[in-house]
């Protein structure tokens, strides 16, 4: 199967709108970046009234209510064993033919298309950064958690924007209002700005909501990946939109995190 870039809707939302100090990721000679997504709306528009956005909002309602600190600890303990399957990268990529991301307001196509197009877009504009091409190809492989062989987890426990648990939920989170029904919302142990963490402790010491990002990070790290730290950082935090889009939770970052953020901004 050959990677193509025929439909730029499957790349990250508005890939050309990266940070001012990063290079444009989309070459005008190779890609035509649309102003609207596959549903005719602006990218990452969660307010537009549509059947798709109603489904997305229902997804975030379930996510924000159920992603508690206790749930995350249970998932991490269970999946740390890495005892579900053994397979090659391409075999795993092909499994994403069966996965459509319910949290994405911009796309309802199988996720394998997203992987191929993301990797090809990065390869075109950063030809010498082979580790970044690989990172783009595998960054969403953790979405196989939706499949029965890997636990058949509900979508709210696999995809969507991620956020720290064990501290106050920031209002920059998409559909923040639903956090009010999360059992941790009024828990004094967890509802202060830093919660159970210390400022500057490093994101690696912060527990994120459970999903494909954390799982793939765990798989890569435990299998002795040769990806640089920046690659692992991208895999674990590429869905952490409250941080890389709004600057929320930045109090937990250490100097290494700040250095890696430039690569995450390029990737997003």
Coordinates of C-alpha atoms in Angstrom, one line a residue:
X1 CA 0.0 0.0 0.0
X2 CA 1.4 3.4 -1.0
X3 CA 1.2 6.4 1.2
X4 CA -0.6 9.3 -0.5
X5 CA -1.7 12.8 0.3
X6 CA -4.8 13.0 -1.8
X7 CA -7.1 14.2 1.0
X8 CA -5.5 16.7 3.3
X9 CA -8.5 16.6 5.7
X10 CA -6.9 13.6 7.4
X11 CA -3.8 15.4 8.5
X12 CA -3.8 17.2 11.8
X13 CA -6.3 20.1 11.9
X14 CA -5.1 23.1 9.9
X15 CA -1.5 21.7 9.8
X16 CA -0.3 25.0 8.3
X17 CA -1.4 27.0 11.4
X18 CA 1.6 26.1 13.5
X19 CA 3.5 28.3 16.0
X20 CA 5.0 31.5 14.5
X21 CA 8.5 30.4 15.1
X22 CA 8.0 27.0 13.3
X23 CA 8.3 26.3 9.6
X24 CA 5.2 25.8 7.6
X25 CA 4.5 22.1 7.5
X26 CA 2.5 22.2 4.3
X27 CA 4.1 22.9 1.0
X28 CA 1.7 24.7 -1.4
X29 CA 3.1 22.8 -4.3
X30 CA 2.2 19.5 -2.7
X31 CA -0.9 20.1 -0.7
X32 CA -4.1 22.2 -0.9
X33 CA -5.1 22.8 2.7
X34 CA -8.9 23.4 2.9
X35 CA -10.5 26.1 5.0
X36 CA -13.2 23.7 6.2
X37 CA -13.2 20.1 7.4
X38 CA -14.9 17.1 5.9
X39 CA -18.2 18.3 7.3
X40 CA -18.1 21.8 6.0
X41 CA -17.1 23.4 9.3
X42 CA -14.0 25.2 10.5
X43 CA -11.4 22.9 12.1
X44 CA -11.8 21.9 15.7
X45 CA -15.1 23.8 15.9
X46 CA -16.9 22.1 18.7
X47 CA -19.7 24.7 18.9
X48 CA -21.2 24.4 15.3
X49 CA -24.6 22.7 15.5
X50 CA -24.4 19.4 13.5
X51 CA -25.0 15.7 13.9
X52 CA -21.3 15.1 14.0
X53 CA -20.7 17.7 16.8
X54 CA -23.6 16.3 18.8
X55 CA -21.8 12.9 18.7
X56 CA -18.5 14.5 19.6
X57 CA -20.1 16.4 22.6
X58 CA -21.6 13.2 23.9
X59 CA -18.1 11.6 23.6
X60 CA -16.6 14.4 25.8
X61 CA -19.4 14.2 28.3
X62 CA -18.5 10.5 28.9
X63 CA -14.8 11.2 28.9
X64 CA -14.9 14.1 31.4
X65 CA -17.2 12.3 33.8
X66 CA -15.4 8.9 33.8
X67 CA -11.7 9.9 33.5
X68 CA -10.9 10.0 37.2
X69 CA -7.6 9.6 38.9
X70 CA -8.6 6.1 40.1
X71 CA -9.7 5.0 36.6
X72 CA -6.4 6.1 35.1
X73 CA -4.4 4.3 37.8
X74 CA -6.4 1.1 37.1
X75 CA -5.8 1.3 33.3
X76 CA -2.1 2.0 33.7
X77 CA -1.7 -0.9 36.0
X78 CA -3.5 -3.3 33.7
X79 CA -1.9 -2.3 30.4
X80 CA 1.6 -2.0 31.8
X81 CA 1.8 -5.8 31.4
X82 CA 1.9 -5.4 27.6
X83 CA 0.5 -8.9 27.2
X84 CA -2.1 -8.4 24.5
X85 CA -0.2 -9.2 21.3
X86 CA 3.1 -9.2 19.5
X87 CA 3.2 -7.7 16.0
X88 CA 5.1 -5.5 13.6
X89 CA 4.4 -1.9 13.0
X90 CA 2.7 -2.3 9.6
X91 CA 0.5 -5.1 10.9
X92 CA -0.6 -2.8 13.7
X93 CA -1.2 0.1 11.2
X94 CA -3.5 -2.1 9.2
X95 CA -5.7 -2.7 12.3
X96 CA -6.6 1.0 12.2
X97 CA -8.6 0.3 9.0
X98 CA -11.2 -0.8 11.6
X99 CA -11.0 2.3 13.8
X100 CA -12.9 5.6 13.3
X101 CA -12.3 8.3 16.0
X102 CA -15.6 9.5 17.5
X103 CA -13.9 12.5 19.2
X104 CA -12.8 14.1 15.9
X105 CA -15.1 16.9 14.7
X106 CA -13.1 17.0 11.4
X107 CA -13.0 13.4 10.2
X108 CA -14.9 10.2 10.2
X109 CA -12.6 8.0 8.0
X110 CA -10.5 5.0 9.2
X111 CA -7.5 6.1 11.2
X112 CA -4.9 4.4 8.9
X113 CA -5.5 7.2 6.4
X114 CA -4.6 9.8 9.1
X115 CA -1.4 8.0 9.9
X116 CA -0.2 7.7 6.3
X117 CA -1.0 11.3 5.5
X118 CA 0.5 12.7 8.6
X119 CA 3.8 10.8 8.0
X120 CA 3.9 11.8 4.4
X121 CA 3.3 15.5 5.2
X122 CA 6.1 15.5 7.7
X123 CA 8.4 13.6 5.4
X124 CA 7.9 16.2 2.6
X125 CA 8.8 19.1 4.8
X126 CA 11.4 17.6 7.1
X127 CA 13.2 15.0 4.8
X128 CA 16.2 14.8 7.1
X129 CA 14.3 14.1 10.3
X130 CA 13.6 10.3 9.8
X131 CA 12.7 9.9 13.4
X132 CA 9.9 12.5 13.0
X133 CA 8.5 10.6 10.0
X134 CA 8.3 7.4 12.1
X135 CA 6.8 9.3 15.0
X136 CA 4.1 10.6 12.7
X137 CA 3.4 7.1 11.4
X138 CA 3.0 5.5 14.8
X139 CA 1.7 8.3 17.0
X140 CA -1.9 7.1 16.9
X141 CA -1.4 3.3 16.9
X142 CA -2.6 3.2 20.5
X143 CA -6.2 3.6 19.1
X144 CA -6.2 -0.2 18.7
X145 CA -7.4 -0.2 22.3
X146 CA -10.8 0.2 20.8
X147 CA -10.5 -3.3 19.3
X148 CA -11.7 -6.4 21.3
X149 CA -8.2 -8.0 21.1
X150 CA -6.8 -5.1 23.0
X151 CA -9.6 -4.7 25.6
X152 CA -12.4 -3.3 23.6
X153 CA -12.3 0.0 25.6
X154 CA -15.0 2.6 25.0
X155 CA -14.0 5.5 22.8
X156 CA -13.9 7.9 25.7
X157 CA -11.1 5.8 27.2
X158 CA -9.0 5.8 24.1
X159 CA -9.3 8.9 22.0
X160 CA -10.0 12.7 22.4
X161 CA -8.0 15.6 23.9
X162 CA -6.0 14.6 27.0
X163 CA -5.6 16.3 30.4
X164 CA -3.9 15.7 33.7
X165 CA -5.8 13.9 36.5
X166 CA -5.1 14.5 40.1
X167 CA -5.3 18.3 39.9
X168 CA -7.9 20.9 39.0
X169 CA -9.5 20.5 35.5
X170 CA -8.6 23.6 33.5
X171 CA -11.4 25.5 31.8
X172 CA -9.6 25.4 28.5
X173 CA -10.6 21.8 28.1
X174 CA -13.1 21.2 25.4
X175 CA -16.7 20.9 26.9
X176 CA -15.3 21.7 30.3
X177 CA -18.8 21.9 31.9
X178 CA -19.0 18.1 32.0
X179 CA -16.1 17.8 34.5
X180 CA -18.6 19.0 37.2
X181 CA -20.0 15.5 37.2
X182 CA -16.6 13.9 37.6
X183 CA -16.1 12.4 41.2
X184 CA -12.7 14.2 41.4
X185 CA -14.2 17.6 40.7
X186 CA -15.0 18.4 44.4
X187 CA -12.3 16.2 46.0
X188 CA -10.0 18.6 47.9
X189 CA -7.1 16.3 47.3
X190 CA -7.4 16.8 43.5
X191 CA -9.2 20.2 42.9
X192 CA -6.4 22.7 43.6
X193 CA -4.3 24.1 40.7
X194 CA -1.4 21.7 41.3
X195 CA -3.3 19.0 43.1
X196 CA -1.1 16.1 44.1
X197 CA 1.9 17.4 42.0
X198 CA 4.5 20.1 42.5
X199 CA 5.2 22.9 40.1
X200 CA 8.1 22.1 37.8
X201 CA 7.9 18.4 38.6
X202 CA 8.0 17.6 34.9
X203 CA 5.2 16.3 32.7
X204 CA 6.6 12.7 33.0
X205 CA 5.6 12.8 36.6
X206 CA 2.0 13.9 35.9
X207 CA -0.7 11.3 35.3
X208 CA -2.6 12.0 32.1
X209 CA -6.2 10.9 31.2
X210 CA -6.0 7.4 29.9
X211 CA -6.0 6.8 26.2
X212 CA -4.1 6.0 23.0
X213 CA -1.3 8.5 23.7
X214 CA -0.2 7.1 27.0
X215 CA -0.6 3.5 25.8
X216 CA 1.6 4.0 22.7
X217 CA 4.1 5.9 24.8
X218 CA 4.2 3.0 27.2
X219 CA 4.6 0.4 24.4
X220 CA 7.4 2.3 22.7
X221 CA 9.3 3.0 25.9
X222 CA 9.0 -0.5 27.4
X223 CA 10.1 -2.1 24.1
X224 CA 13.3 -0.1 24.1
X225 CA 12.5 2.3 21.2
X226 CA 15.4 4.2 19.6
X227 CA 13.2 7.2 19.1
X228 CA 14.7 10.3 20.7
X229 CA 13.0 11.8 23.8
X230 CA 11.3 14.4 21.5
X231 CA 9.6 11.6 19.7
X232 CA 8.3 10.0 22.9
X233 CA 7.2 13.5 24.0
X234 CA 5.1 13.9 20.8
X235 CA 3.5 10.5 21.2
X236 CA 2.5 11.1 24.8
X237 CA 1.3 14.7 24.5
X238 CA 0.1 15.2 20.9
X239 CA -3.6 15.2 22.2
X240 CA -2.8 17.5 25.1
X241 CA -4.4 20.5 23.5
X242 CA -5.0 22.4 26.7
X243 CA -1.2 22.7 27.0
X244 CA 0.1 23.1 23.5
X245 CA -2.9 25.2 22.3
X246 CA -3.8 27.2 25.4
X247 CA -0.8 27.0 27.7
X248 CA -2.8 25.4 30.5
X249 CA -1.0 23.2 33.1
X250 CA 2.4 24.7 32.1
X251 CA 3.3 25.0 35.8
X252 CA 4.2 21.3 35.7
X253 CA 6.8 21.6 32.9
X254 CA 10.5 21.3 33.5
X255 CA 13.3 22.5 31.2
X256 CA 13.3 19.3 29.2
X257 CA 9.6 19.6 28.5
X258 CA 10.1 23.2 27.4
X259 CA 12.8 22.1 24.9
X260 CA 10.6 19.3 23.5
X261 CA 7.6 21.6 23.1
X262 CA 9.1 23.1 19.9
X263 CA 8.9 19.7 18.2
X264 CA 5.3 19.2 19.4
X265 CA 4.4 22.6 18.0
X266 CA 5.9 21.5 14.7
X267 CA 4.1 18.2 14.7
X268 CA 0.7 19.8 15.6

